[in-house]
Coordinates of C-alpha atoms and ligand atoms in Angstrom, one line a residue:
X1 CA 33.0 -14.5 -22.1
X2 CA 35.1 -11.7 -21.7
X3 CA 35.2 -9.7 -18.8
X4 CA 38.0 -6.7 -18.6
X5 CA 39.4 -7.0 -15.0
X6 CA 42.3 -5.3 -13.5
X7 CA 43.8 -7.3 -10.7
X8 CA 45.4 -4.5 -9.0
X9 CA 42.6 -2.1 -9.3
X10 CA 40.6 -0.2 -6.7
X11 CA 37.9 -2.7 -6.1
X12 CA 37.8 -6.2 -5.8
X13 CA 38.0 -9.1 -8.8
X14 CA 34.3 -10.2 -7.8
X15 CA 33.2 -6.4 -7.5
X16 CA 34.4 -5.8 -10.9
X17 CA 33.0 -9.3 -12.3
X18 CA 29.6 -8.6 -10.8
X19 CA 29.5 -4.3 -11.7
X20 CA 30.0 -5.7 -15.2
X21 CA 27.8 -8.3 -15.6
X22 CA 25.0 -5.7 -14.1
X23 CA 25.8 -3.0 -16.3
X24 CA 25.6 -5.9 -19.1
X25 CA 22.1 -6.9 -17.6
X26 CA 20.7 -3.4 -17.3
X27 CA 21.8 -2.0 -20.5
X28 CA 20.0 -4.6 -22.2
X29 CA 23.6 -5.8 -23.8
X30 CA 23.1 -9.4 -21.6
X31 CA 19.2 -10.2 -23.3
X32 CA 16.8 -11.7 -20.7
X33 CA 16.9 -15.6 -20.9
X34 CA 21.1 -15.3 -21.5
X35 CA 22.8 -18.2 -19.8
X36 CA 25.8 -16.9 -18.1
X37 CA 28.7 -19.7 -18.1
X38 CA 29.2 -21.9 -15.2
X39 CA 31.4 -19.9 -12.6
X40 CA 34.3 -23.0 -13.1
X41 CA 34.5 -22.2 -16.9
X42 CA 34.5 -18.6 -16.3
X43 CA 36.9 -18.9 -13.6
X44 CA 39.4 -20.6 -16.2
X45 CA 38.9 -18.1 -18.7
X46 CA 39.8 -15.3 -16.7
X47 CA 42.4 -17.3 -14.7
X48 CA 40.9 -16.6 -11.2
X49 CA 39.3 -18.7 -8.0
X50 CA 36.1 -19.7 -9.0
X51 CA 34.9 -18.8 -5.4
X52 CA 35.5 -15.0 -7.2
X53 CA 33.1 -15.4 -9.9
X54 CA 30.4 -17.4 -7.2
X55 CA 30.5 -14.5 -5.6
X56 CA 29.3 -12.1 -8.3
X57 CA 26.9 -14.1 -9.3
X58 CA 25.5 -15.0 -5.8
X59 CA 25.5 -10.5 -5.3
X60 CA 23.6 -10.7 -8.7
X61 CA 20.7 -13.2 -7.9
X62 CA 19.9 -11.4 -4.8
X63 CA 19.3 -8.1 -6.5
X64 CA 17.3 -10.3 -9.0
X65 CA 19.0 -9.8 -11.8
X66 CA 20.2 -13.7 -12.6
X67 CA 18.2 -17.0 -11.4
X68 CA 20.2 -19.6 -10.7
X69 CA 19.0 -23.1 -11.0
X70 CA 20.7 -26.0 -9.6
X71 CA 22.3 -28.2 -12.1
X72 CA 21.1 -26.4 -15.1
X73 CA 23.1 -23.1 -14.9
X74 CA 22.7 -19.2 -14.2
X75 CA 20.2 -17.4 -16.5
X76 CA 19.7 -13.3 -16.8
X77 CA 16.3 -12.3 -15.7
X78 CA 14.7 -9.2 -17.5
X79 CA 15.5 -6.2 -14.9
X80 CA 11.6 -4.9 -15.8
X81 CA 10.0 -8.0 -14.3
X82 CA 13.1 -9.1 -11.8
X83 CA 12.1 -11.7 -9.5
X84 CA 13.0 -11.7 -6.0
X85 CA 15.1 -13.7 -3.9
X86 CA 13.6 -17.1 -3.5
X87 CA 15.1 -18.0 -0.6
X88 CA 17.5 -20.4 -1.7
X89 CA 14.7 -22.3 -3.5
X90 CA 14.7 -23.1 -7.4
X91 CA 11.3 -22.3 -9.2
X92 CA 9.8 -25.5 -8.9
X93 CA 10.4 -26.0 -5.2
X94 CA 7.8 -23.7 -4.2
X95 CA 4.5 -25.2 -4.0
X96 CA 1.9 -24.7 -6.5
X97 CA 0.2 -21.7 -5.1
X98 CA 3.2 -20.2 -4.7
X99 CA 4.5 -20.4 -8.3
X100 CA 1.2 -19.0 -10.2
X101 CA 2.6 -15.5 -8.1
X102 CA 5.9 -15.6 -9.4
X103 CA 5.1 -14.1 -13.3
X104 CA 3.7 -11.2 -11.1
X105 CA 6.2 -11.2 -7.8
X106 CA 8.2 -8.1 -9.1
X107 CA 11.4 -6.5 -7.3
X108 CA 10.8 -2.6 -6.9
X109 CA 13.4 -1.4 -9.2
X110 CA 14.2 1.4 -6.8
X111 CA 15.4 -0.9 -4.3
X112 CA 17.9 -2.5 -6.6
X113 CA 19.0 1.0 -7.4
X114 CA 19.7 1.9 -3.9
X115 CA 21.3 -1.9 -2.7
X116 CA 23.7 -0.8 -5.7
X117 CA 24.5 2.3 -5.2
X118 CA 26.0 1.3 -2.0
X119 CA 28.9 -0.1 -3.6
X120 CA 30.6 2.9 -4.4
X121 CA 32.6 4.2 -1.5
X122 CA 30.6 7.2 -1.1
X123 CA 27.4 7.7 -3.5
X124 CA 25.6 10.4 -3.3
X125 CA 21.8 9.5 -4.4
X126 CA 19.6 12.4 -5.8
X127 CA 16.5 10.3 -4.9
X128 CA 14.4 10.0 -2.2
X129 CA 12.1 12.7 -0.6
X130 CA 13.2 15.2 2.4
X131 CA 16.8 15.1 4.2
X132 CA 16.4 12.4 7.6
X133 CA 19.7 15.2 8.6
X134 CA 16.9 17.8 9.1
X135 CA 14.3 15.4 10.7
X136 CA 13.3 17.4 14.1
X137 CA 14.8 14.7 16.1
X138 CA 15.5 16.3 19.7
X139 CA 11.6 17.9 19.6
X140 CA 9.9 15.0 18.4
X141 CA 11.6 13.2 21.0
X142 CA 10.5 16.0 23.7
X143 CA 6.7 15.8 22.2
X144 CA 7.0 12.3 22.3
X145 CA 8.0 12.1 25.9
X146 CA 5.0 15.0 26.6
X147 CA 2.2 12.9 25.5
X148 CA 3.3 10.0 27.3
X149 CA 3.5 12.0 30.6
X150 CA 0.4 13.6 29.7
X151 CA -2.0 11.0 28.2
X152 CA -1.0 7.9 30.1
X153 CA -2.3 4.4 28.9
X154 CA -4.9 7.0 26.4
X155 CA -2.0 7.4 24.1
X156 CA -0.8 3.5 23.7
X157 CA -4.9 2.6 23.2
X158 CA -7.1 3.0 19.5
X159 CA -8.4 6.0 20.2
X160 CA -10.6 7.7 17.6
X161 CA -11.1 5.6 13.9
X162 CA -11.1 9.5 12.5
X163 CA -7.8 9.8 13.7
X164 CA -7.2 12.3 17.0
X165 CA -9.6 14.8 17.3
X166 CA -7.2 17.6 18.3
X167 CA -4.9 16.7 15.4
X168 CA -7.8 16.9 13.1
X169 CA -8.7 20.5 14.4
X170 CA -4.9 21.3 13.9
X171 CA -5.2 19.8 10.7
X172 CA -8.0 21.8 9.5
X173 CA -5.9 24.9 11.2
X174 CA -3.0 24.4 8.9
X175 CA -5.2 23.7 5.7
X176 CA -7.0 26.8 6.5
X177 CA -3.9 28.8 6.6
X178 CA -3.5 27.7 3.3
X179 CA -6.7 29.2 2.1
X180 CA -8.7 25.7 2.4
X181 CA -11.3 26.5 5.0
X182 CA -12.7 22.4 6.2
X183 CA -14.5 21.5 9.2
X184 CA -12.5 18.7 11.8
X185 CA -15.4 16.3 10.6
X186 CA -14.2 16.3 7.4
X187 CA -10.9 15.5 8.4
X188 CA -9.7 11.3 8.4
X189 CA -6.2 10.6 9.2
X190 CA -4.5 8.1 7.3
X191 CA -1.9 6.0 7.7
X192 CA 0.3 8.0 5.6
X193 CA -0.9 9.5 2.1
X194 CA -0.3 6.1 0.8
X195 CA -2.8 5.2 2.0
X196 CA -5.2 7.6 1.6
X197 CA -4.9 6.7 -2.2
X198 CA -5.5 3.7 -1.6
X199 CA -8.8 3.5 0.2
X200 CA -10.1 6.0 -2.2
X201 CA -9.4 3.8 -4.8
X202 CA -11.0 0.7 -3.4
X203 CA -13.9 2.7 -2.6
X204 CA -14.6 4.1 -5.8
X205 CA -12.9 1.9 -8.1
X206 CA -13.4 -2.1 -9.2
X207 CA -10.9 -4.1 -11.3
X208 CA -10.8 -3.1 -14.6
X209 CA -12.1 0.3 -14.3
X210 CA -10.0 3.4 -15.8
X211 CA -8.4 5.9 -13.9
X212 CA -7.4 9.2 -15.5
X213 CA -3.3 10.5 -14.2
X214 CA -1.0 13.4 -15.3
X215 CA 1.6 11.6 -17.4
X216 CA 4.4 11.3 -16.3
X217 CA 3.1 10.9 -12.5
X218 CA 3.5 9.9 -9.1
X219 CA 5.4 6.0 -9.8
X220 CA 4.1 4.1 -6.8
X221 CA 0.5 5.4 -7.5
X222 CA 0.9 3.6 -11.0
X223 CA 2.2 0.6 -9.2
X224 CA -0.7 0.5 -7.2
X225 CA -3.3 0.7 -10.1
X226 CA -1.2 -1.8 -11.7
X227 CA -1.9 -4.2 -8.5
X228 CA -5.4 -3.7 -8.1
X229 CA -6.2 -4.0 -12.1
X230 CA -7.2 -0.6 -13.3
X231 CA -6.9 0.5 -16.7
X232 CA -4.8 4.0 -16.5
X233 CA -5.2 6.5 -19.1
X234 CA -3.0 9.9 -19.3
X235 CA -3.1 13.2 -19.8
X236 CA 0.0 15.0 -21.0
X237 CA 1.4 17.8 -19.1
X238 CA 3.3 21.0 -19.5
X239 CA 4.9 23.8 -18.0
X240 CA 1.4 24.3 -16.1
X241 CA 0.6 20.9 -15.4
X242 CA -1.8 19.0 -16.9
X243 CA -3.1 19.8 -20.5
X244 CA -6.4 20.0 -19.5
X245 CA -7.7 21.2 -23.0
X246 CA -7.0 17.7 -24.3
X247 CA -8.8 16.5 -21.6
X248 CA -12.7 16.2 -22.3
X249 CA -12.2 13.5 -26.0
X250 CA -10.5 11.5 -23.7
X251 CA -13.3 11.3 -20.8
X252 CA -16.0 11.1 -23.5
X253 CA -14.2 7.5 -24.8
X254 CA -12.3 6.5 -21.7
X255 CA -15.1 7.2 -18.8
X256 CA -12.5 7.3 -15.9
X257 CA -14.3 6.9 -12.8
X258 CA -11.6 8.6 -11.5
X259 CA -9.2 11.6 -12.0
X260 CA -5.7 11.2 -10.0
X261 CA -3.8 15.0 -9.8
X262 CA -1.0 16.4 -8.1
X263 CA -1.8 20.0 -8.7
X264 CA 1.3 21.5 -6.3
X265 CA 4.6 20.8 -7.5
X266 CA 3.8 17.4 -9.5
X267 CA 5.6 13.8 -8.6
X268 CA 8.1 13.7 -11.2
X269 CA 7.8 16.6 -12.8
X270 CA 7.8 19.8 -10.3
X271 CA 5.1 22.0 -12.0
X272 CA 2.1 23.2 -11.2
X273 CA -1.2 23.2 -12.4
X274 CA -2.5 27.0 -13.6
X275 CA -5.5 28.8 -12.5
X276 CA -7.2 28.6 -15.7
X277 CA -6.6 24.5 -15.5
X278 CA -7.6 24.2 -12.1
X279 CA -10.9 26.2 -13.0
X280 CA -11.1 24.1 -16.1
X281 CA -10.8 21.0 -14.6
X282 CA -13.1 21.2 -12.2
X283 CA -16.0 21.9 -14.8
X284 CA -15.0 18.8 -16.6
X285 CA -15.6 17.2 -13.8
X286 CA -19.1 18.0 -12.6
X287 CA -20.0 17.6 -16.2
X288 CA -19.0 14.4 -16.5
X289 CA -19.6 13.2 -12.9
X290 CA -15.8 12.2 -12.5
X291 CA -14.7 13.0 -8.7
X292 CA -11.2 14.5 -8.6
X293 CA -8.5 12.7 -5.8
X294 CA -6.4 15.9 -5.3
X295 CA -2.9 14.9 -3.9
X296 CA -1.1 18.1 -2.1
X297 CA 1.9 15.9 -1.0
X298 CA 4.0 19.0 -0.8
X299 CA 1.8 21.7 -1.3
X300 CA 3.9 23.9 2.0
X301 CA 7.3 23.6 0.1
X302 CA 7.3 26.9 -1.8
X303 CA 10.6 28.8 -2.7
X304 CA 9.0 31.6 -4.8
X305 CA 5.9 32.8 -6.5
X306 CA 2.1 32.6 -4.5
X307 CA 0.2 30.0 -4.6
X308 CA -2.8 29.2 -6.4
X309 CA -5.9 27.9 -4.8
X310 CA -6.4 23.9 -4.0
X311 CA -8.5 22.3 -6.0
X312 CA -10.8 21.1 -2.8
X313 CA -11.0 25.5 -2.1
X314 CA -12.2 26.2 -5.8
X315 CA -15.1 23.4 -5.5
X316 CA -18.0 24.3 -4.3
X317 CA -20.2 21.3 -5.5
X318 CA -17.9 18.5 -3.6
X319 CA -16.1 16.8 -6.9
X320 CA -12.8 16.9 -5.1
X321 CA -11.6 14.5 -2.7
X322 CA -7.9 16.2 -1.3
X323 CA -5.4 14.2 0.5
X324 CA -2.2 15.5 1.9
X325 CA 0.9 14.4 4.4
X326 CA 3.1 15.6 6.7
X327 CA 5.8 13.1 5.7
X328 CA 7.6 15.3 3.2
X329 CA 7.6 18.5 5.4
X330 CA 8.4 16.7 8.4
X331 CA 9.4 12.7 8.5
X332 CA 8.3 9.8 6.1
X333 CA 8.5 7.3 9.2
X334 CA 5.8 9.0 11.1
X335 CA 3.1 7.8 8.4
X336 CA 0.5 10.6 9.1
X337 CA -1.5 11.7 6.6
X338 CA -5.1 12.7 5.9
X339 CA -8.0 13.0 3.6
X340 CA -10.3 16.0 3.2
X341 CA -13.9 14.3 2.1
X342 CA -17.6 14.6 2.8
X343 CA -20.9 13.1 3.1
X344 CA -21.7 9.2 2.2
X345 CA -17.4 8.9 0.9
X346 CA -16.4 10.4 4.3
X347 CA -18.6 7.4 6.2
X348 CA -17.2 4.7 3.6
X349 CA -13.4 5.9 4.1
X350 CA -13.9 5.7 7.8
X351 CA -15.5 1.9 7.4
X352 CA -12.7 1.1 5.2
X353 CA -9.9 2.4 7.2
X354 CA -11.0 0.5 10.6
X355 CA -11.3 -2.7 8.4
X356 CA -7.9 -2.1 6.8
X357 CA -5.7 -1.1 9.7
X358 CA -7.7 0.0 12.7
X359 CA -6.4 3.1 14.0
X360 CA -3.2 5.3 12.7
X361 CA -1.1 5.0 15.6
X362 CA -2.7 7.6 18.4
X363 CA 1.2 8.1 20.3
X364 CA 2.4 9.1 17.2
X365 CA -0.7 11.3 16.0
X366 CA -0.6 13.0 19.9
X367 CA 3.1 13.5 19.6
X368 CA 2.7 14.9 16.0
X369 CA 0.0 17.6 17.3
X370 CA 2.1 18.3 20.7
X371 CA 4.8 19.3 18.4
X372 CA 2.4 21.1 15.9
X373 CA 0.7 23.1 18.2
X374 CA 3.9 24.6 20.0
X375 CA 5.3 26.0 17.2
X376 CA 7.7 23.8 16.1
X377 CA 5.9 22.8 13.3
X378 CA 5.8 26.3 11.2
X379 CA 9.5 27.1 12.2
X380 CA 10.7 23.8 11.5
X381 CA 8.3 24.4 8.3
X382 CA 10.3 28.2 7.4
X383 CA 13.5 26.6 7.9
X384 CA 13.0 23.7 5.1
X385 CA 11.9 26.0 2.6
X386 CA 14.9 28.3 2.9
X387 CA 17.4 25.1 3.0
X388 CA 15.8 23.2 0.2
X389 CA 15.6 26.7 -2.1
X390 CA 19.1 27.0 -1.9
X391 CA 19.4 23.7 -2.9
X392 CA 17.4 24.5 -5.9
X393 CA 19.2 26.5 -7.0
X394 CA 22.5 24.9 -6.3
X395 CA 20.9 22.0 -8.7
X396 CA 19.7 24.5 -11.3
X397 CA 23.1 26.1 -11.1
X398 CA 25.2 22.8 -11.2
X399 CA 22.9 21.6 -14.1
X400 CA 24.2 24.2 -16.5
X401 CA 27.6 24.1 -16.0
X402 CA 27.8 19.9 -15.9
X403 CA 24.7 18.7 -17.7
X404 CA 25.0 21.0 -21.3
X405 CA 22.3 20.0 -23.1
X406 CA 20.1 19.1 -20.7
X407 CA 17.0 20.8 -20.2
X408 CA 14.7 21.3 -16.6
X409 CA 11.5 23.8 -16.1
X410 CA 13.2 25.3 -12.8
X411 CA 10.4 23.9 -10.0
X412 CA 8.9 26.9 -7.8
X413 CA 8.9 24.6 -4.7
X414 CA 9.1 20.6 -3.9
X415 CA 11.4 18.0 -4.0
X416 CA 12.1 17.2 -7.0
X417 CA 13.8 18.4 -10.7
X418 CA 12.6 16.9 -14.0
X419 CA 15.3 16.6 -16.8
X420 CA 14.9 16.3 -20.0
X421 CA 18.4 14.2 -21.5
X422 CA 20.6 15.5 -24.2
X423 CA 20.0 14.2 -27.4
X424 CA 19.3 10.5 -27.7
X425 CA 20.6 9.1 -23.9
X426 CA 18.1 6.7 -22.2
X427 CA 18.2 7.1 -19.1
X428 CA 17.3 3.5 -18.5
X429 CA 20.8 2.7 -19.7
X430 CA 22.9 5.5 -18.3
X431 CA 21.7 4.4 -14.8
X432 CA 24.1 1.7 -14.2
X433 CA 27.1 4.0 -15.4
X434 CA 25.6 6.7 -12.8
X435 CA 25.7 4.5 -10.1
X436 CA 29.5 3.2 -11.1
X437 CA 30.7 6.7 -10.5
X438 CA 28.9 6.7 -7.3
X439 CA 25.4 8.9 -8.0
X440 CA 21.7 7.9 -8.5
X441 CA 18.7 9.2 -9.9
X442 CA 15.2 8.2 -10.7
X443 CA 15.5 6.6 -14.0
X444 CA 11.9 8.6 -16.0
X445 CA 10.1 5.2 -17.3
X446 CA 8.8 4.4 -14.0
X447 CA 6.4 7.7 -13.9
X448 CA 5.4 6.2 -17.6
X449 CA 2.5 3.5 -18.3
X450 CA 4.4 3.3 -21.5
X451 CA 7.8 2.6 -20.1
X452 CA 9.6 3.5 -23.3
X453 CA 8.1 7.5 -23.1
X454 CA 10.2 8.6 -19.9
X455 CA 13.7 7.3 -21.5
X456 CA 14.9 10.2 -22.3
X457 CA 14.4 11.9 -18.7
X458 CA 14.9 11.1 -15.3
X459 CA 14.1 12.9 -12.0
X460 CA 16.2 14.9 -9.3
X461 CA 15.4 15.5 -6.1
X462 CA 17.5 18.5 -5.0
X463 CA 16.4 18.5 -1.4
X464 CA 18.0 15.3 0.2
X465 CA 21.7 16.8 -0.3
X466 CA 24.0 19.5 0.4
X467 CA 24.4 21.8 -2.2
X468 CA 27.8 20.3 -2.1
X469 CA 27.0 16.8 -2.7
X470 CA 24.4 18.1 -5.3
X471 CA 27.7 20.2 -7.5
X472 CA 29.4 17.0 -6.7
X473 CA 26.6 14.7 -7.8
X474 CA 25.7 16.5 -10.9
X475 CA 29.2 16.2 -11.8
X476 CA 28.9 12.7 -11.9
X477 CA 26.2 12.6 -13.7
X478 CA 28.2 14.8 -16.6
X479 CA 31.0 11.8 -15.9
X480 CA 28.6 9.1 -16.1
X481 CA 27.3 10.7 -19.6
X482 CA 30.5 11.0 -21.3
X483 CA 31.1 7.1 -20.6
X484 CA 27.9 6.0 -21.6
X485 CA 28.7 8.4 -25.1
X486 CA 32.0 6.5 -25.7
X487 CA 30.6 2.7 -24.6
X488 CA 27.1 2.9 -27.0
Ligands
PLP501 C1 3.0 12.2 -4.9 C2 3.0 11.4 -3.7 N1 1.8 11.1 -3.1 C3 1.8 10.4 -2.0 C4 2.9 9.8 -1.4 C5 2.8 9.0 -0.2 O1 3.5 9.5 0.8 P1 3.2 9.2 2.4 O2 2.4 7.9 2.4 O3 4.5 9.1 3.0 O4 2.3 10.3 2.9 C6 4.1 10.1 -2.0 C7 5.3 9.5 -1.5 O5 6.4 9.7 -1.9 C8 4.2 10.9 -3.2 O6 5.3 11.2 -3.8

């Protein structure tokens, strides 16, 4: 095999031995199944320790990307389906059980991504959600420290299965300000949006049932379908969202018992759903009985424009169940969120939730409404939206002059940029040049049920880094493209 090292370059003989090898695996140029050779004949071939080349591949098998088994050599896995780790284990030392989950014990791509990206001295990933630099740290700390003094032993018990009765008054306070005008007792807090989806789902949904999503969409809600069975179908989108014209044929034949939508700034893509749509939508869905799960994960993040009604303010015959967070406008690690529902769901989601977890923790849910109700919250709230516009723009603005060719509908508010590659790049295959020049990006497959659609996009968030970083990023990117263009 030959491997191009330099022995007096920047990084070390195993770092360039294993970058290669992974660029090899991820670019499809090593095929799944490949047996790599045994690190003594490599070693001798490129006249170097054979500690070096054990090295790489030990850095490779425990991002998944090789299995090594003892005594039979060092095979390339297929990066879709990676397996993880296995402890030091080969296959067939695991016990029975425990080998019938392999086919389906997948590594999250994204966390290969990021283990990689910390290779280069200093990456800069355009991934993510909000900036942990502009988490409220000091005043969460203060609320935290409030509740405590206040609420005693109350704070560290279950408290309420609904989730903190003051928080779900705030709750409803915030979503009112928005034009969505809900009662507390419609109001469950989850533990995070996440899992909101989720108990929806198992409420409504059985294995092999078909749920209707935006395509592309949200990635870890298609994981999640993927995990509990369900048949997804898709509806294409556009510069408003979801083409909801094309919509009906496909409920007719498909009979979703579901429709999944991001309506506000859409996970990948950024856009929003129109009026019309939204209007639209709705009366598809009391014709055909389908209830709507309407996911406002950053519906408060708006740089320009007005907003249109949420689905759950336009329906006046209870189709739409709405969930939202406060992890992107405030901190991922708090895991608060909450669903808007009524009548006999309501009662189920609350049955689910106390089987499933409990209680969301009641400190943090105090703490969060202590800091809510002072202020801090719409300040803190004002402040984002001015940082992350100029960010936008910095993105938009580096985009043109680094990334000709490419193409991005400019997002009104969000995280998140959706670009379209020049000509015929995948961006699948780009990724691991990317990350050798020290950026990252969501690769556009993994918002796909068909893979093979999203590789000629990927997806930017713009909000995680100084506009800075972001020129500097995007510059990469341009970098990354022009080596990819003289390598394929
Ligand atoms: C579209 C969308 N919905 C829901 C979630 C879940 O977020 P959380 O569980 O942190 O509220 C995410 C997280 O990234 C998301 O992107």
């Amino acid at each position: 095999m030959r491997i191009p090292i330099e022995r007096d370059g920047e990084r070390s003989l195993w770092q360039q031995i294993e970058m290669h090898l992974r660029q090899s695996i991820l670019t499809g140029n090593l095929a799944p199944g490949t047996r790599l050779p045994a690190s003594r004949e490599l070693a001798k071939d490129l006249n170097i320790s054979r500690t070096t080349v054990e090295n790489a591949y030990a850095t490779l098998e425990a991002d998944g990307l090789v299995m090594r088994h003892v005594g039979r050599g060092t095979y390339v896995l297929d990066p879709g389906t990676r397996i993880p780790p296995l402890g030091g284990r080969s296959q067939e030392g695991w016990p029975r059980w425990q080998q019938d989950l392999l086919p389906t014990a997948r590594h999250l791509a994204h966390e290969t991504i990021a283990s990689s990206a910390r290779r280069h001295p200093a990456p800069i990933a355009l991934t993510g959600f909000g900036d942990p630099r502009r988490f409220p740290v000091k005043d969460f700390y203060r609320a935290i420290k409030e509740v405590m003094d206040r609420d005693g032993t109350a704070a560290l018990d279950l408290g309420d299965l609904r989730g903190y009765a003051p928080l779900r008054a705030t709750t409803a306070h915030i979503l009112a300000s928005q034009g969505l005008s809900v009662s507390p007792d419609s109001v469950l807090i989850t533990s995070g949006s996440q899992q909101a989806l989720a108990l929806v789902i198992q409420i409504l949904l059985s294995r092999g049932d078909t749920v209707l999503v935006e395509s592309p969409t949200y990635d870890l809600a298609l994981e999640f379908f993927r995990i509990y069975g369900l048949k997804v179908v898709s509806c294409p989108t556009d510069a408003w969202g979801m083409q909801v014209e094309s919509l009906e044929s496909v409920l007719q034949q498909q009979q979703p018992k579901l429709i999944y939508t991001m309506p506000n700034f859409q996970n990948p893509t950024g856009v929003s759903l129109s009026l019309a749509r939204r209007h639209e939508l709705l009366a598809l869905s009391e014709r055909y009985n389908i209830p709507i799960l309407e996911d406002d994960f950053v519906g408060d993040l708006r740089y320009e424009g007005s907003a249109f009604p949420a689905l759950k303010a336009l329906d006046s015959n209870g189709q739409v169940i709405h969930m939202g967070t406060f992890s992107k406008m405030l901190m991922p690690g708090l895991r608060v969120g909450f669903l808007i529902a009524d009548g006999p769901m309501y009662n189920r989601l609350v049955e689910l939730k106390r089987v499933s977890d409990l209680a969301t923790s009641s400190l943090i849910q105090r703490s969060l409404e202590a800091y809510i109700t002072v202020g801090r919250y719409q300040a803190h709230l004002r402040r984002s939206c001015q940082v992350y516009r100029r960010r936008r723009d910095a993105m938009l603005n580096a985009l043109d002059r680094s990334l000709p060719g490419a193409r991005v509908i400019p997002p009104h508010g969000g995280l998140f940029m959706w670009v379209t590659l020049p000509e015929a790049i995948s961006s699948r295959a780009l990724l691991p040049f990317a990350i050798a020049e020290g950026v990252d990006y969501a690769p556009g497959g993994r918002f796909f049920t068909d893979r093979a659609e999203g590789e000629g996009y990927l997806r930017l968030n713009f909000a995680t880094q100084t506009p800075e970083n972001i020129e500097e990023g995007v510059r990469r990117l341009g970098t990354a493209i022009q080596h990819y263009r003289l390598l394929k």
